[in-house]
mmCIF file of C-alpha atoms and ligand atoms in Angstrom:
data_model
loop_
_atom_site.group_PDB
_atom_site.id
_atom_site.type_symbol
_atom_site.label_atom_id
_atom_site.label_comp_id
_atom_site.label_asym_id
_atom_site.label_seq_id
_atom_site.Cartn_x
_atom_site.Cartn_y
_atom_site.Cartn_z
ATOM 1 C CA MET A 1229 83.266 110.065 136.716
ATOM 2 C CA THR A 1230 83.088 110.868 133.021
ATOM 3 C CA ASP A 1231 83.278 107.712 130.977
ATOM 4 C CA LYS A 1232 86.506 107.758 129.005
ATOM 5 C CA LEU A 1233 84.631 107.013 125.748
ATOM 6 C CA PHE A 1234 83.512 110.636 125.742
ATOM 7 C CA THR A 1235 86.943 112.150 126.424
ATOM 8 C CA PRO A 1236 89.584 113.306 123.916
ATOM 9 C CA LEU A 1237 92.419 111.164 122.629
ATOM 10 C CA THR A 1238 95.622 112.534 121.137
ATOM 11 C CA ILE A 1239 97.398 110.525 118.439
ATOM 12 C CA GLY A 1240 100.570 112.259 117.275
ATOM 13 C CA THR A 1241 99.585 115.841 116.433
ATOM 14 C CA MET A 1242 95.878 115.061 116.167
ATOM 15 C CA THR A 1243 93.445 115.396 119.069
ATOM 16 C CA LEU A 1244 90.152 113.589 118.608
ATOM 17 C CA PRO A 1245 87.330 115.094 120.722
ATOM 18 C CA ASN A 1246 85.977 111.670 121.720
ATOM 19 C CA ARG A 1247 86.729 107.957 121.182
ATOM 20 C CA ILE A 1248 83.653 107.222 119.071
ATOM 21 C CA VAL A 1249 84.761 106.366 115.539
ATOM 22 C CA MET A 1250 82.632 105.991 112.433
ATOM 23 C CA ALA A 1251 83.625 102.637 110.940
ATOM 24 C CA PRO A 1252 84.391 102.359 107.218
ATOM 25 C CA LEU A 1253 81.067 101.587 105.510
ATOM 26 C CA THR A 1254 80.518 100.625 101.881
ATOM 27 C CA ARG A 1255 77.335 102.377 100.669
ATOM 28 C CA ASN A 1256 77.675 102.211 96.839
ATOM 29 C CA ARG A 1257 76.470 105.756 96.237
ATOM 30 C CA ALA A 1258 79.324 107.367 94.311
ATOM 31 C CA ALA A 1259 78.377 109.247 91.141
ATOM 32 C CA GLU A 1260 79.406 108.335 87.582
ATOM 33 C CA GLY A 1261 83.149 107.678 87.411
ATOM 34 C CA ASN A 1262 83.110 106.539 91.051
ATOM 35 C CA VAL A 1263 83.269 110.195 92.100
ATOM 36 C CA PRO A 1264 82.043 111.417 95.509
ATOM 37 C CA HIS A 1265 79.281 114.011 95.051
ATOM 38 C CA ASP A 1266 76.951 116.320 97.013
ATOM 39 C CA LEU A 1267 74.945 113.487 98.548
ATOM 40 C CA ASN A 1268 78.125 111.951 99.965
ATOM 41 C CA VAL A 1269 79.268 115.367 101.246
ATOM 42 C CA GLN A 1270 76.006 115.736 103.130
ATOM 43 C CA TYR A 1271 76.214 112.191 104.574
ATOM 44 C CA TYR A 1272 79.723 112.596 105.963
ATOM 45 C CA ALA A 1273 79.099 116.167 107.192
ATOM 46 C CA GLN A 1274 76.045 114.916 109.132
ATOM 47 C CA ARG A 1275 78.371 112.525 111.001
ATOM 48 C CA ALA A 1276 81.232 114.996 111.645
ATOM 49 C CA THR A 1277 80.846 114.865 115.445
ATOM 50 C CA ALA A 1278 82.448 111.412 115.416
ATOM 51 C CA GLY A 1279 85.872 111.550 117.070
ATOM 52 C CA LEU A 1280 87.152 110.218 113.753
ATOM 53 C CA ILE A 1281 85.409 109.241 110.518
ATOM 54 C CA ILE A 1282 86.987 106.463 108.481
ATOM 55 C CA SER A 1283 85.759 106.732 104.904
ATOM 56 C CA GLU A 1284 84.098 103.877 103.117
ATOM 57 C CA GLY A 1285 86.552 101.607 101.286
ATOM 58 C CA THR A 1286 88.000 103.663 98.450
ATOM 59 C CA GLN A 1287 89.748 101.908 95.586
ATOM 60 C CA ILE A 1288 93.342 102.925 94.955
ATOM 61 C CA SER A 1289 93.143 102.034 91.253
ATOM 62 C CA PRO A 1290 90.545 100.850 88.721
ATOM 63 C CA GLU A 1291 91.929 97.333 89.229
ATOM 64 C CA GLY A 1292 91.205 97.615 92.968
ATOM 65 C CA GLN A 1293 87.431 97.885 92.474
ATOM 66 C CA GLY A 1294 85.112 95.001 93.291
ATOM 67 C CA TYR A 1295 81.667 96.510 93.652
ATOM 68 C CA LEU A 1296 79.562 98.996 91.728
ATOM 69 C CA ALA A 1297 79.560 102.713 92.643
ATOM 70 C CA THR A 1298 82.304 102.575 95.272
ATOM 71 C CA PRO A 1299 84.414 105.745 95.218
ATOM 72 C CA GLY A 1300 88.023 105.903 94.057
ATOM 73 C CA LEU A 1301 91.116 107.954 94.820
ATOM 74 C CA HIS A 1302 92.964 107.543 91.547
ATOM 75 C CA ALA A 1303 91.419 110.187 89.253
ATOM 76 C CA ASP A 1304 91.387 113.988 89.516
ATOM 77 C CA GLU A 1305 87.570 114.238 89.669
ATOM 78 C CA GLN A 1306 87.556 111.773 92.573
ATOM 79 C CA VAL A 1307 90.141 113.847 94.436
ATOM 80 C CA LEU A 1308 88.005 116.962 93.876
ATOM 81 C CA GLY A 1309 84.893 115.121 95.049
ATOM 82 C CA TRP A 1310 86.656 113.973 98.222
ATOM 83 C CA ARG A 1311 87.985 117.518 98.809
ATOM 84 C CA ALA A 1312 84.378 118.702 99.142
ATOM 85 C CA VAL A 1313 83.750 115.903 101.678
ATOM 86 C CA THR A 1314 86.812 116.654 103.831
ATOM 87 C CA ASP A 1315 86.151 120.417 103.705
ATOM 88 C CA ALA A 1316 82.598 119.888 104.941
ATOM 89 C CA VAL A 1317 83.745 117.550 107.739
ATOM 90 C CA HIS A 1318 86.518 119.937 108.801
ATOM 91 C CA ALA A 1319 84.144 122.924 108.737
ATOM 92 C CA LYS A 1320 82.173 121.100 111.438
ATOM 93 C CA GLY A 1321 85.288 120.368 113.502
ATOM 94 C CA GLY A 1322 85.573 116.733 112.436
ATOM 95 C CA HIS A 1323 88.451 114.455 111.413
ATOM 96 C CA ILE A 1324 88.418 112.031 108.497
ATOM 97 C CA PHE A 1325 90.782 109.314 107.237
ATOM 98 C CA ALA A 1326 90.516 107.698 103.807
ATOM 99 C CA GLN A 1327 90.308 103.912 103.798
ATOM 100 C CA LEU A 1328 92.610 102.658 101.012
ATOM 101 C CA TRP A 1329 91.165 99.572 99.373
ATOM 102 C CA HIS A 1330 92.217 97.069 96.746
ATOM 103 C CA VAL A 1331 89.830 94.119 96.542
ATOM 104 C CA GLY A 1332 92.266 91.751 94.798
ATOM 105 C CA ARG A 1333 90.318 88.663 93.714
ATOM 106 C CA VAL A 1334 86.999 89.866 95.187
ATOM 107 C CA SER A 1335 85.996 91.429 91.880
ATOM 108 C CA HIS A 1336 84.463 90.686 88.540
ATOM 109 C CA ALA A 1337 85.885 91.023 85.040
ATOM 110 C CA SER A 1338 83.030 93.407 84.133
ATOM 111 C CA LEU A 1339 84.420 95.886 86.687
ATOM 112 C CA GLN A 1340 87.953 95.615 85.287
ATOM 113 C CA LYS A 1341 89.567 97.478 82.405
ATOM 114 C CA TRP A 1342 89.035 95.545 79.126
ATOM 115 C CA GLU A 1343 87.221 92.884 81.163
ATOM 116 C CA GLN A 1344 90.556 91.533 82.402
ATOM 117 C CA PRO A 1345 90.544 89.007 85.256
ATOM 118 C CA PRO A 1346 91.099 90.580 88.675
ATOM 119 C CA VAL A 1347 94.545 90.182 90.276
ATOM 120 C CA ALA A 1348 95.431 88.221 93.422
ATOM 121 C CA PRO A 1349 98.469 86.674 95.116
ATOM 122 C CA SER A 1350 97.481 83.313 93.604
ATOM 123 C CA ALA A 1351 95.031 82.215 90.912
ATOM 124 C CA ILE A 1352 92.454 80.881 93.373
ATOM 125 C CA THR A 1353 88.841 81.960 92.900
ATOM 126 C CA ALA A 1354 87.023 83.377 95.932
ATOM 127 C CA ARG A 1355 83.726 81.600 96.521
ATOM 128 C CA THR A 1356 81.889 84.832 97.147
ATOM 129 C CA GLN A 1357 79.693 87.315 95.331
ATOM 130 C CA VAL A 1358 80.306 90.849 94.170
ATOM 131 C CA PHE A 1359 77.879 93.540 93.070
ATOM 132 C CA THR A 1360 77.900 94.558 89.393
ATOM 133 C CA THR A 1361 75.518 96.213 86.901
ATOM 134 C CA LYS A 1362 73.873 92.759 86.667
ATOM 135 C CA GLY A 1363 73.333 92.536 90.424
ATOM 136 C CA PHE A 1364 75.160 90.021 92.625
ATOM 137 C CA VAL A 1365 77.381 87.649 90.644
ATOM 138 C CA ASP A 1366 80.126 85.165 91.531
ATOM 139 C CA ALA A 1367 83.626 86.631 91.817
ATOM 140 C CA SER A 1368 85.723 86.025 88.680
ATOM 141 C CA ALA A 1369 88.719 83.702 88.501
ATOM 142 C CA PRO A 1370 91.770 85.900 89.240
ATOM 143 C CA ARG A 1371 95.260 85.779 87.797
ATOM 144 C CA ALA A 1372 98.319 85.721 90.070
ATOM 145 C CA LEU A 1373 100.387 88.920 90.167
ATOM 146 C CA GLU A 1374 103.885 88.539 88.671
ATOM 147 C CA THR A 1375 106.650 89.119 91.208
ATOM 148 C CA GLU A 1376 107.879 92.205 89.329
ATOM 149 C CA GLU A 1377 104.347 93.584 89.196
ATOM 150 C CA VAL A 1378 103.902 93.820 92.948
ATOM 151 C CA ALA A 1379 105.941 97.048 93.111
ATOM 152 C CA ARG A 1380 103.452 98.649 90.713
ATOM 153 C CA VAL A 1381 100.558 97.784 93.039
ATOM 154 C CA VAL A 1382 102.494 99.179 96.018
ATOM 155 C CA GLU A 1383 103.037 102.352 93.987
ATOM 156 C CA ASP A 1384 99.270 102.517 93.353
ATOM 157 C CA TYR A 1385 98.776 102.575 97.133
ATOM 158 C CA ARG A 1386 101.358 105.351 97.489
ATOM 159 C CA LYS A 1387 99.725 107.435 94.759
ATOM 160 C CA ALA A 1388 96.305 106.984 96.364
ATOM 161 C CA ALA A 1389 97.751 108.180 99.696
ATOM 162 C CA GLU A 1390 99.191 111.189 97.886
ATOM 163 C CA ASN A 1391 95.736 111.843 96.430
ATOM 164 C CA ALA A 1392 94.218 111.467 99.907
ATOM 165 C CA ARG A 1393 96.581 114.160 101.161
ATOM 166 C CA ILE A 1394 95.656 116.449 98.256
ATOM 167 C CA ALA A 1395 91.984 115.748 98.941
ATOM 168 C CA GLY A 1396 92.450 117.037 102.506
ATOM 169 C CA PHE A 1397 92.171 113.797 104.477
ATOM 170 C CA ASP A 1398 93.757 113.861 107.946
ATOM 171 C CA GLY A 1399 95.299 110.453 107.337
ATOM 172 C CA VAL A 1400 94.720 107.050 105.777
ATOM 173 C CA GLU A 1401 93.663 103.611 106.964
ATOM 174 C CA LEU A 1402 95.035 100.636 105.068
ATOM 175 C CA HIS A 1403 92.242 98.124 104.479
ATOM 176 C CA ALA A 1404 94.005 94.853 105.300
ATOM 177 C CA ALA A 1405 90.830 93.064 106.421
ATOM 178 C CA ASN A 1406 87.808 91.175 105.111
ATOM 179 C CA GLY A 1407 89.431 89.002 102.481
ATOM 180 C CA TYR A 1408 90.681 91.768 100.182
ATOM 181 C CA LEU A 1409 94.127 92.064 98.589
ATOM 182 C CA VAL A 1410 96.346 92.627 101.645
ATOM 183 C CA ASP A 1411 94.466 89.940 103.575
ATOM 184 C CA GLN A 1412 94.829 87.594 100.566
ATOM 185 C CA PHE A 1413 98.615 88.027 100.734
ATOM 186 C CA LEU A 1414 98.703 87.488 104.501
ATOM 187 C CA ARG A 1415 96.792 84.197 104.619
ATOM 188 C CA ASP A 1416 98.015 80.801 103.532
ATOM 189 C CA GLY A 1417 94.564 79.816 102.185
ATOM 190 C CA SER A 1418 94.767 82.453 99.413
ATOM 191 C CA ASN A 1419 98.547 82.904 99.107
ATOM 192 C CA LYS A 1420 100.295 79.883 97.563
ATOM 193 C CA ARG A 1421 103.187 81.860 96.049
ATOM 194 C CA HIS A 1422 106.689 80.485 95.754
ATOM 195 C CA ASP A 1423 108.466 83.855 95.556
ATOM 196 C CA CYS A 1424 109.442 86.295 98.332
ATOM 197 C CA TYR A 1425 105.745 87.184 98.889
ATOM 198 C CA GLY A 1426 104.576 83.668 99.765
ATOM 199 C CA GLY A 1427 105.351 80.649 101.908
ATOM 200 C CA SER A 1428 106.639 81.663 105.346
ATOM 201 C CA VAL A 1429 104.726 84.095 107.554
ATOM 202 C CA GLU A 1430 107.582 86.536 107.053
ATOM 203 C CA ASN A 1431 107.113 86.373 103.281
ATOM 204 C CA ARG A 1432 103.338 86.670 103.473
ATOM 205 C CA VAL A 1433 103.715 89.836 105.603
ATOM 206 C CA ARG A 1434 106.083 91.389 103.023
ATOM 207 C CA PHE A 1435 103.365 92.929 100.840
ATOM 208 C CA LEU A 1436 101.722 94.592 103.869
ATOM 209 C CA SER A 1437 105.118 95.838 104.947
ATOM 210 C CA GLU A 1438 105.946 97.342 101.547
ATOM 211 C CA VAL A 1439 102.561 99.071 101.358
ATOM 212 C CA LEU A 1440 102.926 100.556 104.857
ATOM 213 C CA ALA A 1441 106.457 101.726 104.028
ATOM 214 C CA ALA A 1442 105.011 103.509 100.972
ATOM 215 C CA LEU A 1443 102.161 105.128 102.919
ATOM 216 C CA ILE A 1444 104.476 106.644 105.522
ATOM 217 C CA THR A 1445 106.427 108.431 102.787
ATOM 218 C CA VAL A 1446 103.231 110.448 102.261
ATOM 219 C CA PHE A 1447 101.746 110.823 105.749
ATOM 220 C CA PRO A 1448 103.500 110.833 109.141
ATOM 221 C CA ALA A 1449 103.266 107.303 110.563
ATOM 222 C CA THR A 1450 100.860 108.473 113.304
ATOM 223 C CA ARG A 1451 98.436 109.500 110.521
ATOM 224 C CA VAL A 1452 98.321 105.961 109.189
ATOM 225 C CA GLY A 1453 96.132 103.224 110.664
ATOM 226 C CA VAL A 1454 95.651 99.611 109.627
ATOM 227 C CA ARG A 1455 92.607 97.349 109.808
ATOM 228 C CA PHE A 1456 92.708 93.564 110.111
ATOM 229 C CA SER A 1457 90.006 90.937 110.678
ATOM 230 C CA PRO A 1458 92.146 88.034 111.942
ATOM 231 C CA PHE A 1459 89.313 85.622 112.747
ATOM 232 C CA SER A 1460 86.836 86.541 110.016
ATOM 233 C CA ASN A 1461 86.111 84.359 106.999
ATOM 234 C CA PHE A 1462 84.368 87.140 105.079
ATOM 235 C CA ALA A 1463 84.804 86.799 101.289
ATOM 236 C CA ASP A 1464 86.031 83.200 101.556
ATOM 237 C CA ILE A 1465 89.297 83.959 103.341
ATOM 238 C CA ASP A 1466 91.099 81.397 105.482
ATOM 239 C CA ASP A 1467 94.361 80.812 107.309
ATOM 240 C CA SER A 1468 95.733 77.730 109.044
ATOM 241 C CA ASN A 1469 97.134 79.760 111.971
ATOM 242 C CA PRO A 1470 95.658 83.259 112.310
ATOM 243 C CA MET A 1471 97.403 83.966 115.657
ATOM 244 C CA ALA A 1472 100.823 83.445 114.045
ATOM 245 C CA THR A 1473 99.943 85.244 110.811
ATOM 246 C CA PHE A 1474 98.340 88.260 112.437
ATOM 247 C CA GLY A 1475 100.807 88.308 115.309
ATOM 248 C CA ALA A 1476 103.537 88.848 112.720
ATOM 249 C CA ALA A 1477 101.476 91.356 110.711
ATOM 250 C CA ILE A 1478 100.600 93.429 113.782
ATOM 251 C CA ALA A 1479 104.161 93.368 115.129
ATOM 252 C CA ARG A 1480 105.360 94.619 111.736
ATOM 253 C CA ALA A 1481 102.708 97.365 111.658
ATOM 254 C CA SER A 1482 103.855 98.411 115.140
ATOM 255 C CA GLU A 1483 107.478 98.748 113.995
ATOM 256 C CA PHE A 1484 106.337 101.464 111.575
ATOM 257 C CA GLY A 1485 104.978 103.518 114.488
ATOM 258 C CA LEU A 1486 101.462 103.668 113.041
ATOM 259 C CA GLY A 1487 98.801 105.750 114.796
ATOM 260 C CA TYR A 1488 96.319 102.979 115.401
ATOM 261 C CA LEU A 1489 95.517 99.307 115.003
ATOM 262 C CA HIS A 1490 91.906 98.559 114.032
ATOM 263 C CA LEU A 1491 90.588 95.028 114.517
ATOM 264 C CA VAL A 1492 87.295 93.436 113.552
ATOM 265 C CA GLU A 1493 86.714 91.290 116.639
ATOM 266 C CA GLY A 1494 85.021 88.165 115.271
ATOM 267 C CA GLN A 1495 83.161 87.706 111.996
ATOM 268 C CA THR A 1496 82.822 90.830 109.853
ATOM 269 C CA GLY A 1497 79.381 92.277 110.465
ATOM 270 C CA GLY A 1498 78.524 89.123 112.404
ATOM 271 C CA THR A 1499 79.174 87.287 115.619
ATOM 272 C CA ARG A 1500 81.865 88.287 118.132
ATOM 273 C CA ASP A 1501 82.533 84.590 118.812
ATOM 274 C CA LEU A 1502 86.165 83.659 118.274
ATOM 275 C CA PRO A 1503 87.583 80.290 117.259
ATOM 276 C CA ALA A 1504 89.413 78.273 119.931
ATOM 277 C CA GLY A 1505 92.940 79.510 120.578
ATOM 278 C CA SER A 1506 92.336 83.055 119.373
ATOM 279 C CA ASP A 1507 93.206 85.957 121.629
ATOM 280 C CA ILE A 1508 92.462 89.571 120.682
ATOM 281 C CA ARG A 1509 94.217 90.927 123.789
ATOM 282 C CA ALA A 1510 97.440 89.116 122.958
ATOM 283 C CA LEU A 1511 97.348 90.580 119.431
ATOM 284 C CA ARG A 1512 96.594 94.070 120.730
ATOM 285 C CA LYS A 1513 99.629 93.879 123.040
ATOM 286 C CA LEU A 1514 101.917 93.506 120.025
ATOM 287 C CA PHE A 1515 101.018 97.015 118.860
ATOM 288 C CA ALA A 1516 102.519 100.133 120.457
ATOM 289 C CA GLY A 1517 99.960 102.716 119.257
ATOM 290 C CA ALA A 1518 96.260 103.215 119.941
ATOM 291 C CA TYR A 1519 93.792 100.335 119.651
ATOM 292 C CA LEU A 1520 90.510 100.812 117.773
ATOM 293 C CA ALA A 1521 88.064 97.974 118.440
ATOM 294 C CA ASN A 1522 85.148 97.080 116.173
ATOM 295 C CA ASN A 1523 82.246 94.681 115.845
ATOM 296 C CA GLY A 1524 78.880 94.760 117.502
ATOM 297 C CA TYR A 1525 79.697 97.179 120.320
ATOM 298 C CA ASP A 1526 76.768 98.839 122.034
ATOM 299 C CA ARG A 1527 77.020 101.796 124.411
ATOM 300 C CA ALA A 1528 77.637 99.734 127.558
ATOM 301 C CA ALA A 1529 80.258 97.489 125.952
ATOM 302 C CA ALA A 1530 82.030 100.503 124.437
ATOM 303 C CA ILE A 1531 82.102 102.359 127.752
ATOM 304 C CA ASP A 1532 83.453 99.263 129.526
ATOM 305 C CA ALA A 1533 86.113 98.563 126.908
ATOM 306 C CA VAL A 1534 87.504 102.097 127.010
ATOM 307 C CA ASN A 1535 87.248 102.520 130.805
ATOM 308 C CA SER A 1536 89.077 99.226 131.361
ATOM 309 C CA GLY A 1537 91.823 100.102 128.885
ATOM 310 C CA ALA A 1538 90.975 97.144 126.632
ATOM 311 C CA ALA A 1539 90.448 99.646 123.790
ATOM 312 C CA ASP A 1540 91.303 103.306 123.169
ATOM 313 C CA LEU A 1541 88.669 103.896 120.494
ATOM 314 C CA ILE A 1542 85.499 102.088 119.402
ATOM 315 C CA ALA A 1543 84.307 101.949 115.787
ATOM 316 C CA PHE A 1544 80.539 101.810 115.235
ATOM 317 C CA GLY A 1545 79.160 100.784 111.845
ATOM 318 C CA ARG A 1546 75.410 100.149 111.687
ATOM 319 C CA PRO A 1547 74.673 102.600 114.540
ATOM 320 C CA PHE A 1548 76.381 105.353 112.511
ATOM 321 C CA ILE A 1549 74.346 104.494 109.408
ATOM 322 C CA ALA A 1550 71.118 105.133 111.310
ATOM 323 C CA ASN A 1551 72.240 107.883 113.702
ATOM 324 C CA PRO A 1552 74.062 110.891 112.263
ATOM 325 C CA ASP A 1553 74.191 112.305 115.815
ATOM 326 C CA LEU A 1554 75.403 109.042 117.364
ATOM 327 C CA VAL A 1555 77.877 110.869 119.629
ATOM 328 C CA THR A 1556 75.105 113.018 121.142
ATOM 329 C CA ARG A 1557 72.855 110.003 121.581
ATOM 330 C CA LEU A 1558 75.532 107.901 123.263
ATOM 331 C CA THR A 1559 76.553 110.823 125.477
ATOM 332 C CA GLN A 1560 72.944 111.370 126.615
ATOM 333 C CA ASN A 1561 72.123 107.663 126.667
ATOM 334 C CA ALA A 1562 69.257 108.482 124.293
ATOM 335 C CA PRO A 1563 67.489 105.837 122.174
ATOM 336 C CA LEU A 1564 68.934 105.031 118.746
ATOM 337 C CA ASN A 1565 67.268 104.858 115.330
ATOM 338 C CA GLU A 1566 67.311 101.335 113.887
ATOM 339 C CA PRO A 1567 69.268 100.850 110.644
ATOM 340 C CA ILE A 1568 67.287 99.698 107.614
ATOM 341 C CA GLN A 1569 69.198 96.912 105.841
ATOM 342 C CA THR A 1570 67.472 97.227 102.457
ATOM 343 C CA THR A 1571 68.987 100.689 101.886
ATOM 344 C CA PHE A 1572 72.552 99.878 102.978
ATOM 345 C CA TYR A 1573 73.953 99.397 99.463
ATOM 346 C CA GLY A 1574 73.135 101.661 96.542
ATOM 347 C CA GLY A 1575 70.301 104.104 95.960
ATOM 348 C CA GLY A 1576 70.001 107.764 96.889
ATOM 349 C CA ALA A 1577 69.151 109.829 99.946
ATOM 350 C CA GLU A 1578 66.683 107.313 101.350
ATOM 351 C CA GLY A 1579 68.309 105.356 104.148
ATOM 352 C CA TYR A 1580 71.448 107.444 103.699
ATOM 353 C CA THR A 1581 71.005 111.110 104.602
ATOM 354 C CA ASP A 1582 67.407 111.019 105.874
ATOM 355 C CA TYR A 1583 67.843 109.407 109.308
ATOM 356 C CA PRO A 1584 66.602 111.971 111.843
ATOM 357 C CA THR A 1585 68.683 113.520 114.630
ATOM 358 C CA LEU A 1586 67.268 113.838 118.152
ATOM 359 C CA ASP A 1587 66.715 117.553 117.485
ATOM 360 C CA ALA A 1588 64.774 116.850 114.304
ATOM 361 C CA LYS A 1589 62.631 114.316 116.137
ATOM 362 C CA ALA A 1590 61.891 116.733 118.976
ATOM 363 C CA ALA A 1591 60.933 119.546 116.583
HETATM 364 C C1 8OZ B 2207 80.080 95.138 102.537
HETATM 365 C C2 8OZ B 2207 79.762 95.168 101.189
HETATM 366 C C3 8OZ B 2207 80.747 95.482 100.275
HETATM 367 C C4 8OZ B 2207 82.023 95.768 100.701
HETATM 368 C C5 8OZ B 2207 84.320 95.340 103.633
HETATM 369 C C6 8OZ B 2207 84.419 97.021 101.945
HETATM 370 O O1 8OZ B 2207 83.812 94.301 104.053
HETATM 371 C C7 8OZ B 2207 83.709 96.057 102.508
HETATM 372 C C8 8OZ B 2207 82.336 95.732 102.062
HETATM 373 C C9 8OZ B 2207 81.347 95.428 102.961
HETATM 374 O O2 8OZ B 2207 85.364 95.768 104.110
#
């Protein structure tokens, strides 16, 4: 029997050739102006045999940036840069979604226009570090968004989706994970608002809901995915009842008829251990579309998860950094290159586009 991981999956009008997804991966290698350039084109094109590529987190606005040299989708040059990426991926038969990212409070004034404080649901500083021209520094104290201002941020998401469409992306993934803006609204540890965006779970889900409603005015709902990390504390995020919060968020996402739900199962980039009382399967059941599972999967676990129906798609992060031909290697059960941590963030071709394929190794 062919393992289902290696078989096609149709979502709406899009047929992915396999269920092996390239996870969104921050690499901090955009050119001046946070513009994707030739090096990035080469990197994504090398990985085009993935069933689906999800781009690295891409800021929707200058305000949405939290780290140096991450690409944007708010300026014309960025759209042009991304067009070269999507063209190269499509020329090789691949599919690529843009991950729409606003970091909220996980930023630094030096990355903001006129050195303004970053924005957040509430003025609570994240005890985490961000990467600036001065290296890693503590995140700045944010200011709370005014109620009337939230619509402007939602509109920034819509415009970025519009730019993603112009740039030739097949769809978009809303980054609602890892302690960034949408996650900050969802969780009661970072959202202490007294208006219609804070307090009850229903109110905390409102921002997510408004953003998703905006995205599906640009792309068909099946071309929109959403990523959550319900049990992760990455970037100092916390919630008193993640099952209730994310149960509501996922049920709402499902009502929009989105193409897929993407969950980080456990700690972002870390352990798959879950706190007591947490239940990924119960959350997955609240969503009608496809389920994309992430975090620490190896070949055997991925094959099992898809064969058993626990997941429809598996997102691989580190393995895709080190193996441009990951799909071939997993299909053939060939050995994998090991990722080199020191070249994950920033730099040039080294540790980015120079990992060998099986063919290159054999030659
Ligand atoms: C690692 C370093 C910087 C950003 C995420 C976008 O966690 C990120 C990220 C990861 O989603």
